[in-house]
Amino acid sequence: MLNLKSLQCFHAIMQTGSATAAAKQMGLTQPGISRLLASLEQSIGYALFYREHSRLIPTDEALRLRAEIELLLNNADRFLALARNLRKFDAGSLTIVAPASFSSGPLADAVASFMAVYPAVSISIDSQSPQQARELVAQRSIDCGFTQLPEQHPGLICYPILKSALVCAVPGQHPLAKLSSIQLTQLCSEPLVLLGKGRPSRQNLEQLFQREGIIPRVKIETHNIATACAYVKRQQGIAIINKILAKQYVDKDMRLVPLSNTISHEYGFIHSAHAPMSRLVNAFYQHCLAYFQQSESIE
């Protein structure tokens, strides 16, 4: 039988590289760490580390097991947190995954307003690659998340929650910054800062250019909204970006101007298809849905 402590011991050694450091991290003695490691190795039938001077070097097998053990420990932590919080609906914990720019922009306001209603709830927000985020939510390692649509992962249930149009982020002193809207044809001679090369959202934008018979002058490529806005503010070009994600970066050096030939990005709220939403997750979803609907109506 596997022992949770022995798995924690393995994880600590992988993090620290030595039994002494792992013992300090776990609050145990070095012989205690050695016994836990020996018990784990006996259970699986082969060695996980070899010694090199005072360090423990992981075997190939240990490296392959690392991600799975981290997932097991994460689920164990979530189980303990859930068990402690089931007694009280409004005093639980939520784990959320979302793109970094979404977390620091529209989600930050939604979470702040949710916590004003549920002050005893604790929230952990993570950012992962889209593929990893999907897997973590599908496996129930994370309670819920936000992702750009369309979403077709078989292990997820997805609810559309927010739409946002593409806009032009223009340097504050640029002549186009004074306009009420910008046509794609007005960008023919402008250096552009574009995001998401190879992604569906970028492909949609490129198709828009093609329909207008325009070859864009791409000066800077990035996958990050904050980076794109930083270069716009330094007058390196005009970015075509998601309005709701870009609003947090607006100042005197950058203005957002609507794009006449626009397309919208849509975001969804996701949770695992393998279990219904808990009452707390459902309360968070309903709050975000109402919050974003209100925000859209104000705009």
PDB file of C-alpha atoms in Angstrom:
ATOM      1  CA  MET A   1       0.000   0.000   0.000  1.00  0.00           C
ATOM      2  CA  LEU A   2       1.236   3.458  -0.838  1.00  0.00           C
ATOM      3  CA  ASN A   3       1.752   5.838   2.062  1.00  0.00           C
ATOM      4  CA  LEU A   4       0.900   9.539   1.623  1.00  0.00           C
ATOM      5  CA  LYS A   5       3.911  10.547   3.707  1.00  0.00           C
ATOM      6  CA  SER A   6       6.228   8.538   1.475  1.00  0.00           C
ATOM      7  CA  LEU A   7       4.832  10.347  -1.580  1.00  0.00           C
ATOM      8  CA  GLN A   8       5.385  13.680   0.171  1.00  0.00           C
ATOM      9  CA  CYS A   9       8.914  12.533   0.954  1.00  0.00           C
ATOM     10  CA  PHE A  10       9.545  11.729  -2.726  1.00  0.00           C
ATOM     11  CA  HIS A  11       8.216  15.159  -3.724  1.00  0.00           C
ATOM     12  CA  ALA A  12      10.382  16.931  -1.140  1.00  0.00           C
ATOM     13  CA  ILE A  13      13.534  15.141  -2.326  1.00  0.00           C
ATOM     14  CA  MET A  14      12.736  15.985  -5.949  1.00  0.00           C
ATOM     15  CA  GLN A  15      12.394  19.645  -4.925  1.00  0.00           C
ATOM     16  CA  THR A  16      15.453  19.885  -2.691  1.00  0.00           C
ATOM     17  CA  GLY A  17      17.863  17.272  -4.050  1.00  0.00           C
ATOM     18  CA  SER A  18      18.901  15.836  -0.692  1.00  0.00           C
ATOM     19  CA  ALA A  19      17.517  13.861   2.228  1.00  0.00           C
ATOM     20  CA  THR A  20      18.754  16.480   4.704  1.00  0.00           C
ATOM     21  CA  ALA A  21      16.967  19.345   2.971  1.00  0.00           C
ATOM     22  CA  ALA A  22      13.840  17.226   2.490  1.00  0.00           C
ATOM     23  CA  ALA A  23      13.834  16.370   6.203  1.00  0.00           C
ATOM     24  CA  LYS A  24      14.025  20.064   7.083  1.00  0.00           C
ATOM     25  CA  GLN A  25      11.205  20.906   4.681  1.00  0.00           C
ATOM     26  CA  MET A  26       8.927  18.199   6.105  1.00  0.00           C
ATOM     27  CA  GLY A  27       9.916  18.699   9.745  1.00  0.00           C
ATOM     28  CA  LEU A  28      11.326  15.169  10.056  1.00  0.00           C
ATOM     29  CA  THR A  29      14.695  13.609  10.798  1.00  0.00           C
ATOM     30  CA  GLN A  30      17.009  12.422   8.037  1.00  0.00           C
ATOM     31  CA  PRO A  31      16.606   8.764   9.098  1.00  0.00           C
ATOM     32  CA  GLY A  32      12.837   9.310   8.948  1.00  0.00           C
ATOM     33  CA  ILE A  33      13.137  10.521   5.365  1.00  0.00           C
ATOM     34  CA  SER A  34      15.318   7.539   4.489  1.00  0.00           C
ATOM     35  CA  ARG A  35      12.738   5.121   5.939  1.00  0.00           C
ATOM     36  CA  LEU A  36       9.896   6.757   3.992  1.00  0.00           C
ATOM     37  CA  LEU A  37      11.880   6.615   0.754  1.00  0.00           C
ATOM     38  CA  ALA A  38      12.837   3.000   1.355  1.00  0.00           C
ATOM     39  CA  SER A  39       9.176   2.130   2.012  1.00  0.00           C
ATOM     40  CA  LEU A  40       8.115   3.753  -1.272  1.00  0.00           C
ATOM     41  CA  GLU A  41      10.867   2.023  -3.246  1.00  0.00           C
ATOM     42  CA  GLN A  42       9.920  -1.309  -1.667  1.00  0.00           C
ATOM     43  CA  SER A  43       6.263  -0.777  -2.641  1.00  0.00           C
ATOM     44  CA  ILE A  44       7.048  -0.100  -6.305  1.00  0.00           C
ATOM     45  CA  GLY A  45       9.941  -2.543  -6.606  1.00  0.00           C
ATOM     46  CA  TYR A  46      12.832  -0.359  -7.830  1.00  0.00           C
ATOM     47  CA  ALA A  47      15.129   2.498  -6.775  1.00  0.00           C
ATOM     48  CA  LEU A  48      14.079   6.093  -7.409  1.00  0.00           C
ATOM     49  CA  PHE A  49      17.357   7.882  -6.628  1.00  0.00           C
ATOM     50  CA  TYR A  50      21.083   7.254  -6.683  1.00  0.00           C
ATOM     51  CA  ARG A  51      23.662   9.056  -4.591  1.00  0.00           C
ATOM     52  CA  GLU A  52      26.231  11.470  -5.975  1.00  0.00           C
ATOM     53  CA  HIS A  53      28.292  12.906  -3.130  1.00  0.00           C
ATOM     54  CA  SER A  54      25.687  14.345  -0.710  1.00  0.00           C
ATOM     55  CA  ARG A  55      22.917  14.687  -3.279  1.00  0.00           C
ATOM     56  CA  LEU A  56      20.181  12.318  -4.355  1.00  0.00           C
ATOM     57  CA  ILE A  57      19.864  12.179  -8.155  1.00  0.00           C
ATOM     58  CA  PRO A  58      16.486  11.027  -9.551  1.00  0.00           C
ATOM     59  CA  THR A  59      16.417   8.050 -11.880  1.00  0.00           C
ATOM     60  CA  ASP A  60      14.617   8.188 -15.219  1.00  0.00           C
ATOM     61  CA  GLU A  61      11.699   6.392 -13.579  1.00  0.00           C
ATOM     62  CA  ALA A  62      11.503   9.045 -10.833  1.00  0.00           C
ATOM     63  CA  LEU A  63      11.412  11.821 -13.412  1.00  0.00           C
ATOM     64  CA  ARG A  64       8.533  10.119 -15.220  1.00  0.00           C
ATOM     65  CA  LEU A  65       6.603   9.622 -11.972  1.00  0.00           C
ATOM     66  CA  ARG A  66       7.045  13.192 -10.740  1.00  0.00           C
ATOM     67  CA  ALA A  67       4.082  14.803 -12.512  1.00  0.00           C
ATOM     68  CA  GLU A  68       1.710  12.006 -11.481  1.00  0.00           C
ATOM     69  CA  ILE A  69       2.763  12.198  -7.828  1.00  0.00           C
ATOM     70  CA  GLU A  70       2.360  15.980  -7.846  1.00  0.00           C
ATOM     71  CA  LEU A  71      -1.172  15.479  -9.159  1.00  0.00           C
ATOM     72  CA  LEU A  72      -1.911  12.913  -6.426  1.00  0.00           C
ATOM     73  CA  LEU A  73      -0.644  15.243  -3.699  1.00  0.00           C
ATOM     74  CA  ASN A  74      -2.584  18.163  -5.124  1.00  0.00           C
ATOM     75  CA  ASN A  75      -5.749  16.078  -5.083  1.00  0.00           C
ATOM     76  CA  ALA A  76      -5.018  14.979  -1.520  1.00  0.00           C
ATOM     77  CA  ASP A  77      -4.688  18.613  -0.426  1.00  0.00           C
ATOM     78  CA  ARG A  78      -7.952  19.446  -2.151  1.00  0.00           C
ATOM     79  CA  PHE A  79      -9.652  16.501  -0.470  1.00  0.00           C
ATOM     80  CA  LEU A  80      -8.562  17.694   2.968  1.00  0.00           C
ATOM     81  CA  ALA A  81      -9.636  21.272   2.232  1.00  0.00           C
ATOM     82  CA  LEU A  82     -13.000  20.060   0.931  1.00  0.00           C
ATOM     83  CA  ALA A  83     -13.549  17.793   3.936  1.00  0.00           C
ATOM     84  CA  ARG A  84     -12.879  20.686   6.312  1.00  0.00           C
ATOM     85  CA  ASN A  85     -15.094  23.136   4.445  1.00  0.00           C
ATOM     86  CA  LEU A  86     -18.146  21.003   3.630  1.00  0.00           C
ATOM     87  CA  ARG A  87     -19.719  21.976   6.944  1.00  0.00           C
ATOM     88  CA  LYS A  88     -20.112  25.581   5.851  1.00  0.00           C
ATOM     89  CA  PHE A  89     -21.131  26.606   2.331  1.00  0.00           C
ATOM     90  CA  ASP A  90     -19.861  30.187   2.543  1.00  0.00           C
ATOM     91  CA  ALA A  91     -16.506  29.390   4.139  1.00  0.00           C
ATOM     92  CA  GLY A  92     -14.933  27.045   1.607  1.00  0.00           C
ATOM     93  CA  SER A  93     -12.094  27.407  -0.855  1.00  0.00           C
ATOM     94  CA  LEU A  94     -12.055  27.764  -4.631  1.00  0.00           C
ATOM     95  CA  THR A  95      -9.280  26.957  -7.072  1.00  0.00           C
ATOM     96  CA  ILE A  96      -9.543  28.730 -10.417  1.00  0.00           C
ATOM     97  CA  VAL A  97      -7.457  28.659 -13.588  1.00  0.00           C
ATOM     98  CA  ALA A  98      -7.552  31.410 -16.222  1.00  0.00           C
ATOM     99  CA  PRO A  99      -5.259  33.121 -18.735  1.00  0.00           C
ATOM    100  CA  ALA A 100      -2.960  35.594 -16.947  1.00  0.00           C
ATOM    101  CA  SER A 101      -4.328  38.642 -18.773  1.00  0.00           C
ATOM    102  CA  PHE A 102      -7.897  37.559 -17.927  1.00  0.00           C
ATOM    103  CA  SER A 103      -6.989  37.020 -14.261  1.00  0.00           C
ATOM    104  CA  SER A 104      -5.426  40.452 -13.865  1.00  0.00           C
ATOM    105  CA  GLY A 105      -8.204  42.189 -15.830  1.00  0.00           C
ATOM    106  CA  PRO A 106     -11.924  41.333 -15.824  1.00  0.00           C
ATOM    107  CA  LEU A 107     -11.614  38.374 -13.441  1.00  0.00           C
ATOM    108  CA  ALA A 108      -9.922  40.469 -10.747  1.00  0.00           C
ATOM    109  CA  ASP A 109     -12.968  42.739 -10.486  1.00  0.00           C
ATOM    110  CA  ALA A 110     -15.391  39.799 -10.519  1.00  0.00           C
ATOM    111  CA  VAL A 111     -13.450  37.957  -7.787  1.00  0.00           C
ATOM    112  CA  ALA A 112     -13.212  41.093  -5.639  1.00  0.00           C
ATOM    113  CA  SER A 113     -16.973  41.621  -5.809  1.00  0.00           C
ATOM    114  CA  PHE A 114     -17.585  37.909  -5.078  1.00  0.00           C
ATOM    115  CA  MET A 115     -15.376  38.030  -1.988  1.00  0.00           C
ATOM    116  CA  ALA A 116     -17.269  41.070  -0.754  1.00  0.00           C
ATOM    117  CA  VAL A 117     -20.336  38.810  -0.642  1.00  0.00           C
ATOM    118  CA  TYR A 118     -18.450  35.737   0.663  1.00  0.00           C
ATOM    119  CA  PRO A 119     -15.617  37.152   2.814  1.00  0.00           C
ATOM    120  CA  ALA A 120     -14.841  33.790   4.451  1.00  0.00           C
ATOM    121  CA  VAL A 121     -14.097  32.069   1.132  1.00  0.00           C
ATOM    122  CA  SER A 122     -10.441  31.621   0.164  1.00  0.00           C
ATOM    123  CA  ILE A 123      -9.509  31.655  -3.522  1.00  0.00           C
ATOM    124  CA  SER A 124      -6.461  30.349  -5.367  1.00  0.00           C
ATOM    125  CA  ILE A 125      -5.990  31.566  -8.949  1.00  0.00           C
ATOM    126  CA  ASP A 126      -3.560  29.860 -11.314  1.00  0.00           C
ATOM    127  CA  SER A 127      -2.465  30.472 -14.905  1.00  0.00           C
ATOM    128  CA  GLN A 128      -1.483  27.553 -17.129  1.00  0.00           C
ATOM    129  CA  SER A 129      -1.213  26.825 -20.826  1.00  0.00           C
ATOM    130  CA  PRO A 130      -4.680  26.305 -22.362  1.00  0.00           C
ATOM    131  CA  GLN A 131      -4.049  22.571 -22.743  1.00  0.00           C
ATOM    132  CA  GLN A 132      -2.871  22.125 -19.140  1.00  0.00           C
ATOM    133  CA  ALA A 133      -5.736  24.250 -17.809  1.00  0.00           C
ATOM    134  CA  ARG A 134      -8.271  22.030 -19.565  1.00  0.00           C
ATOM    135  CA  GLU A 135      -6.729  18.860 -18.135  1.00  0.00           C
ATOM    136  CA  LEU A 136      -6.534  20.208 -14.581  1.00  0.00           C
ATOM    137  CA  VAL A 137     -10.207  21.199 -14.586  1.00  0.00           C
ATOM    138  CA  ALA A 138     -11.331  17.986 -16.333  1.00  0.00           C
ATOM    139  CA  GLN A 139      -9.421  15.894 -13.766  1.00  0.00           C
ATOM    140  CA  ARG A 140     -10.964  17.978 -10.949  1.00  0.00           C
ATOM    141  CA  SER A 141      -7.551  19.057  -9.718  1.00  0.00           C
ATOM    142  CA  ILE A 142      -8.886  22.614 -10.092  1.00  0.00           C
ATOM    143  CA  ASP A 143     -12.508  23.537  -9.370  1.00  0.00           C
ATOM    144  CA  CYS A 144     -13.259  25.704 -12.371  1.00  0.00           C
ATOM    145  CA  GLY A 145     -11.733  28.034 -14.922  1.00  0.00           C
ATOM    146  CA  PHE A 146     -12.140  30.451 -17.787  1.00  0.00           C
ATOM    147  CA  THR A 147     -11.084  29.784 -21.352  1.00  0.00           C
ATOM    148  CA  GLN A 148     -11.457  31.318 -24.780  1.00  0.00           C
ATOM    149  CA  LEU A 149     -14.140  29.692 -26.897  1.00  0.00           C
ATOM    150  CA  PRO A 150     -14.747  27.480 -28.781  1.00  0.00           C
ATOM    151  CA  GLU A 151     -14.055  24.718 -26.265  1.00  0.00           C
ATOM    152  CA  GLN A 152     -14.524  21.049 -27.191  1.00  0.00           C
ATOM    153  CA  HIS A 153     -12.681  19.070 -24.503  1.00  0.00           C
ATOM    154  CA  PRO A 154     -14.807  15.951 -23.777  1.00  0.00           C
ATOM    155  CA  GLY A 155     -14.054  16.163 -20.058  1.00  0.00           C
ATOM    156  CA  LEU A 156     -15.399  19.698 -19.635  1.00  0.00           C
ATOM    157  CA  ILE A 157     -18.735  21.453 -19.414  1.00  0.00           C
ATOM    158  CA  CYS A 158     -18.502  24.998 -20.730  1.00  0.00           C
ATOM    159  CA  TYR A 159     -20.886  27.934 -20.354  1.00  0.00           C
ATOM    160  CA  PRO A 160     -20.410  31.108 -22.440  1.00  0.00           C
ATOM    161  CA  ILE A 161     -19.936  33.986 -20.019  1.00  0.00           C
ATOM    162  CA  LEU A 162     -18.364  37.014 -21.696  1.00  0.00           C
ATOM    163  CA  LYS A 163     -17.831  38.592 -25.133  1.00  0.00           C
ATOM    164  CA  SER A 164     -15.284  41.212 -26.074  1.00  0.00           C
ATOM    165  CA  ALA A 165     -14.598  42.963 -29.390  1.00  0.00           C
ATOM    166  CA  LEU A 166     -11.199  43.526 -30.949  1.00  0.00           C
ATOM    167  CA  VAL A 167      -9.999  47.138 -30.756  1.00  0.00           C
ATOM    168  CA  CYS A 168      -6.937  49.073 -31.851  1.00  0.00           C
ATOM    169  CA  ALA A 169      -4.491  50.008 -29.096  1.00  0.00           C
ATOM    170  CA  VAL A 170      -2.951  53.227 -30.415  1.00  0.00           C
ATOM    171  CA  PRO A 171      -0.085  55.338 -29.008  1.00  0.00           C
ATOM    172  CA  GLY A 172      -1.583  58.319 -27.209  1.00  0.00           C
ATOM    173  CA  GLN A 173      -0.031  60.936 -29.537  1.00  0.00           C
ATOM    174  CA  HIS A 174      -0.746  59.074 -32.786  1.00  0.00           C
ATOM    175  CA  PRO A 175      -3.168  60.821 -35.216  1.00  0.00           C
ATOM    176  CA  LEU A 176      -5.425  57.731 -35.268  1.00  0.00           C
ATOM    177  CA  ALA A 177      -5.890  58.035 -31.492  1.00  0.00           C
ATOM    178  CA  LYS A 178      -8.230  60.990 -32.100  1.00  0.00           C
ATOM    179  CA  LEU A 179     -10.672  58.983 -34.219  1.00  0.00           C
ATOM    180  CA  SER A 180     -13.940  57.476 -32.973  1.00  0.00           C
ATOM    181  CA  SER A 181     -13.254  54.285 -34.946  1.00  0.00           C
ATOM    182  CA  ILE A 182     -10.604  52.860 -37.285  1.00  0.00           C
ATOM    183  CA  GLN A 183     -11.053  51.050 -40.586  1.00  0.00           C
ATOM    184  CA  LEU A 184      -8.698  48.180 -41.423  1.00  0.00           C
ATOM    185  CA  THR A 185      -7.687  50.060 -44.580  1.00  0.00           C
ATOM    186  CA  GLN A 186      -6.328  52.843 -42.366  1.00  0.00           C
ATOM    187  CA  LEU A 187      -3.788  50.386 -40.973  1.00  0.00           C
ATOM    188  CA  CYS A 188      -2.220  49.484 -44.333  1.00  0.00           C
ATOM    189  CA  SER A 189       0.893  51.590 -43.788  1.00  0.00           C
ATOM    190  CA  GLU A 190       1.037  51.280 -39.998  1.00  0.00           C
ATOM    191  CA  PRO A 191       3.478  48.973 -38.162  1.00  0.00           C
ATOM    192  CA  LEU A 192       1.439  46.447 -36.191  1.00  0.00           C
ATOM    193  CA  VAL A 193       1.895  44.566 -32.933  1.00  0.00           C
ATOM    194  CA  LEU A 194      -0.055  41.321 -33.294  1.00  0.00           C
ATOM    195  CA  LEU A 195      -0.773  38.513 -30.843  1.00  0.00           C
ATOM    196  CA  GLY A 196      -1.271  34.772 -30.940  1.00  0.00           C
ATOM    197  CA  LYS A 197       0.498  33.675 -34.109  1.00  0.00           C
ATOM    198  CA  GLY A 198      -0.907  30.291 -35.124  1.00  0.00           C
ATOM    199  CA  ARG A 199      -3.863  30.484 -32.736  1.00  0.00           C
ATOM    200  CA  PRO A 200      -7.511  30.477 -33.936  1.00  0.00           C
ATOM    201  CA  SER A 201      -8.067  34.106 -32.864  1.00  0.00           C
ATOM    202  CA  ARG A 202      -5.091  35.240 -34.935  1.00  0.00           C
ATOM    203  CA  GLN A 203      -6.250  33.184 -37.915  1.00  0.00           C
ATOM    204  CA  ASN A 204      -9.635  34.941 -37.747  1.00  0.00           C
ATOM    205  CA  LEU A 205      -7.892  38.320 -37.812  1.00  0.00           C
ATOM    206  CA  GLU A 206      -5.728  37.314 -40.765  1.00  0.00           C
ATOM    207  CA  GLN A 207      -8.844  36.218 -42.654  1.00  0.00           C
ATOM    208  CA  LEU A 208     -10.307  39.661 -41.979  1.00  0.00           C
ATOM    209  CA  PHE A 209      -7.243  41.279 -43.536  1.00  0.00           C
ATOM    210  CA  GLN A 210      -7.457  38.952 -46.523  1.00  0.00           C
ATOM    211  CA  ARG A 211     -11.108  39.832 -47.152  1.00  0.00           C
ATOM    212  CA  GLU A 212     -10.110  43.497 -47.255  1.00  0.00           C
ATOM    213  CA  GLY A 213      -7.165  42.749 -49.545  1.00  0.00           C
ATOM    214  CA  ILE A 214      -4.663  44.033 -46.982  1.00  0.00           C
ATOM    215  CA  ILE A 215      -1.176  42.674 -46.263  1.00  0.00           C
ATOM    216  CA  PRO A 216      -0.484  43.722 -42.652  1.00  0.00           C
ATOM    217  CA  ARG A 217       2.904  45.193 -41.727  1.00  0.00           C
ATOM    218  CA  VAL A 218       3.642  43.055 -38.667  1.00  0.00           C
ATOM    219  CA  LYS A 219       6.498  44.645 -36.724  1.00  0.00           C
ATOM    220  CA  ILE A 220       6.236  42.767 -33.420  1.00  0.00           C
ATOM    221  CA  GLU A 221       4.776  39.353 -32.558  1.00  0.00           C
ATOM    222  CA  THR A 222       3.811  38.389 -29.012  1.00  0.00           C
ATOM    223  CA  HIS A 223       1.439  36.106 -27.115  1.00  0.00           C
ATOM    224  CA  ASN A 224       0.954  38.509 -24.215  1.00  0.00           C
ATOM    225  CA  ILE A 225      -1.469  41.451 -23.939  1.00  0.00           C
ATOM    226  CA  ALA A 226       0.718  43.319 -21.445  1.00  0.00           C
ATOM    227  CA  THR A 227       3.737  43.024 -23.752  1.00  0.00           C
ATOM    228  CA  ALA A 228       1.745  44.254 -26.754  1.00  0.00           C
ATOM    229  CA  CYS A 229       0.525  47.289 -24.815  1.00  0.00           C
ATOM    230  CA  ALA A 230       4.044  48.039 -23.584  1.00  0.00           C
ATOM    231  CA  TYR A 231       5.300  48.309 -27.163  1.00  0.00           C
ATOM    232  CA  VAL A 232       2.324  50.417 -28.215  1.00  0.00           C
ATOM    233  CA  LYS A 233       3.126  52.872 -25.424  1.00  0.00           C
ATOM    234  CA  ARG A 234       6.678  53.043 -26.735  1.00  0.00           C
ATOM    235  CA  GLN A 235       5.289  53.983 -30.158  1.00  0.00           C
ATOM    236  CA  GLN A 236       6.465  50.781 -31.843  1.00  0.00           C
ATOM    237  CA  GLY A 237       3.172  50.145 -33.568  1.00  0.00           C
ATOM    238  CA  ILE A 238      -0.588  49.698 -33.263  1.00  0.00           C
ATOM    239  CA  ALA A 239      -1.933  46.542 -31.626  1.00  0.00           C
ATOM    240  CA  ILE A 240      -5.198  44.834 -32.511  1.00  0.00           C
ATOM    241  CA  ILE A 241      -6.280  43.309 -29.232  1.00  0.00           C
ATOM    242  CA  ASN A 242      -9.142  42.170 -27.041  1.00  0.00           C
ATOM    243  CA  LYS A 243     -10.837  45.214 -25.498  1.00  0.00           C
ATOM    244  CA  ILE A 244     -11.747  43.762 -22.114  1.00  0.00           C
ATOM    245  CA  LEU A 245      -8.205  42.475 -21.559  1.00  0.00           C
ATOM    246  CA  ALA A 246      -6.551  45.687 -22.757  1.00  0.00           C
ATOM    247  CA  LYS A 247      -8.579  48.155 -20.650  1.00  0.00           C
ATOM    248  CA  GLN A 248      -6.387  47.573 -17.600  1.00  0.00           C
ATOM    249  CA  TYR A 249      -3.357  48.992 -19.453  1.00  0.00           C
ATOM    250  CA  VAL A 250      -4.923  52.223 -20.740  1.00  0.00           C
ATOM    251  CA  ASP A 251      -3.217  55.469 -19.706  1.00  0.00           C
ATOM    252  CA  LYS A 252      -2.108  58.736 -21.338  1.00  0.00           C
ATOM    253  CA  ASP A 253       0.340  56.833 -23.537  1.00  0.00           C
ATOM    254  CA  MET A 254      -2.241  54.489 -25.070  1.00  0.00           C
ATOM    255  CA  ARG A 255      -5.830  54.806 -26.247  1.00  0.00           C
ATOM    256  CA  LEU A 256      -8.267  52.098 -27.318  1.00  0.00           C
ATOM    257  CA  VAL A 257     -10.134  52.901 -30.537  1.00  0.00           C
ATOM    258  CA  PRO A 258     -12.951  50.654 -31.829  1.00  0.00           C
ATOM    259  CA  LEU A 259     -12.177  48.681 -34.980  1.00  0.00           C
ATOM    260  CA  SER A 260     -14.930  49.085 -37.581  1.00  0.00           C
ATOM    261  CA  ASN A 261     -14.389  45.647 -39.174  1.00  0.00           C
ATOM    262  CA  THR A 262     -14.418  43.931 -35.827  1.00  0.00           C
ATOM    263  CA  ILE A 263     -14.657  40.365 -34.617  1.00  0.00           C
ATOM    264  CA  SER A 264     -15.440  39.261 -31.081  1.00  0.00           C
ATOM    265  CA  HIS A 265     -13.692  36.950 -28.675  1.00  0.00           C
ATOM    266  CA  GLU A 266     -15.892  34.894 -26.385  1.00  0.00           C
ATOM    267  CA  TYR A 267     -14.925  33.384 -23.049  1.00  0.00           C
ATOM    268  CA  GLY A 268     -16.463  30.464 -21.241  1.00  0.00           C
ATOM    269  CA  PHE A 269     -16.679  29.216 -17.666  1.00  0.00           C
ATOM    270  CA  ILE A 270     -15.533  25.593 -17.422  1.00  0.00           C
ATOM    271  CA  HIS A 271     -15.854  22.817 -14.861  1.00  0.00           C
ATOM    272  CA  SER A 272     -15.361  19.066 -14.945  1.00  0.00           C
ATOM    273  CA  ALA A 273     -17.923  16.954 -16.768  1.00  0.00           C
ATOM    274  CA  HIS A 274     -17.239  14.120 -14.311  1.00  0.00           C
ATOM    275  CA  ALA A 275     -19.113  15.722 -11.393  1.00  0.00           C
ATOM    276  CA  PRO A 276     -21.736  18.423 -10.862  1.00  0.00           C
ATOM    277  CA  MET A 277     -20.650  21.854  -9.674  1.00  0.00           C
ATOM    278  CA  SER A 278     -20.455  22.195  -5.913  1.00  0.00           C
ATOM    279  CA  ARG A 279     -22.715  24.801  -4.320  1.00  0.00           C
ATOM    280  CA  LEU A 280     -19.764  27.156  -3.900  1.00  0.00           C
ATOM    281  CA  VAL A 281     -18.569  26.769  -7.505  1.00  0.00           C
ATOM    282  CA  ASN A 282     -22.119  27.314  -8.733  1.00  0.00           C
ATOM    283  CA  ALA A 283     -22.437  30.438  -6.578  1.00  0.00           C
ATOM    284  CA  PHE A 284     -19.201  31.753  -8.072  1.00  0.00           C
ATOM    285  CA  TYR A 285     -20.389  30.991 -11.615  1.00  0.00           C
ATOM    286  CA  GLN A 286     -23.735  32.706 -11.067  1.00  0.00           C
ATOM    287  CA  HIS A 287     -21.999  35.723  -9.553  1.00  0.00           C
ATOM    288  CA  CYS A 288     -19.558  36.036 -12.469  1.00  0.00           C
ATOM    289  CA  LEU A 289     -22.352  35.608 -15.006  1.00  0.00           C
ATOM    290  CA  ALA A 290     -24.375  38.433 -13.444  1.00  0.00           C
ATOM    291  CA  TYR A 291     -21.296  40.597 -12.962  1.00  0.00           C
ATOM    292  CA  PHE A 292     -20.117  40.311 -16.583  1.00  0.00           C
ATOM    293  CA  GLN A 293     -23.633  40.817 -17.947  1.00  0.00           C
ATOM    294  CA  GLN A 294     -23.910  44.016 -15.932  1.00  0.00           C
ATOM    295  CA  SER A 295     -20.462  45.169 -17.104  1.00  0.00           C
ATOM    296  CA  GLU A 296     -21.406  44.580 -20.749  1.00  0.00           C
ATOM    297  CA  SER A 297     -24.677  46.501 -20.371  1.00  0.00           C
ATOM    298  CA  ILE A 298     -22.849  49.490 -18.865  1.00  0.00           C
ATOM    299  CA  GLU A 299     -20.428  49.586 -21.823  1.00  0.00           C
TER     300      GLU A 299
END
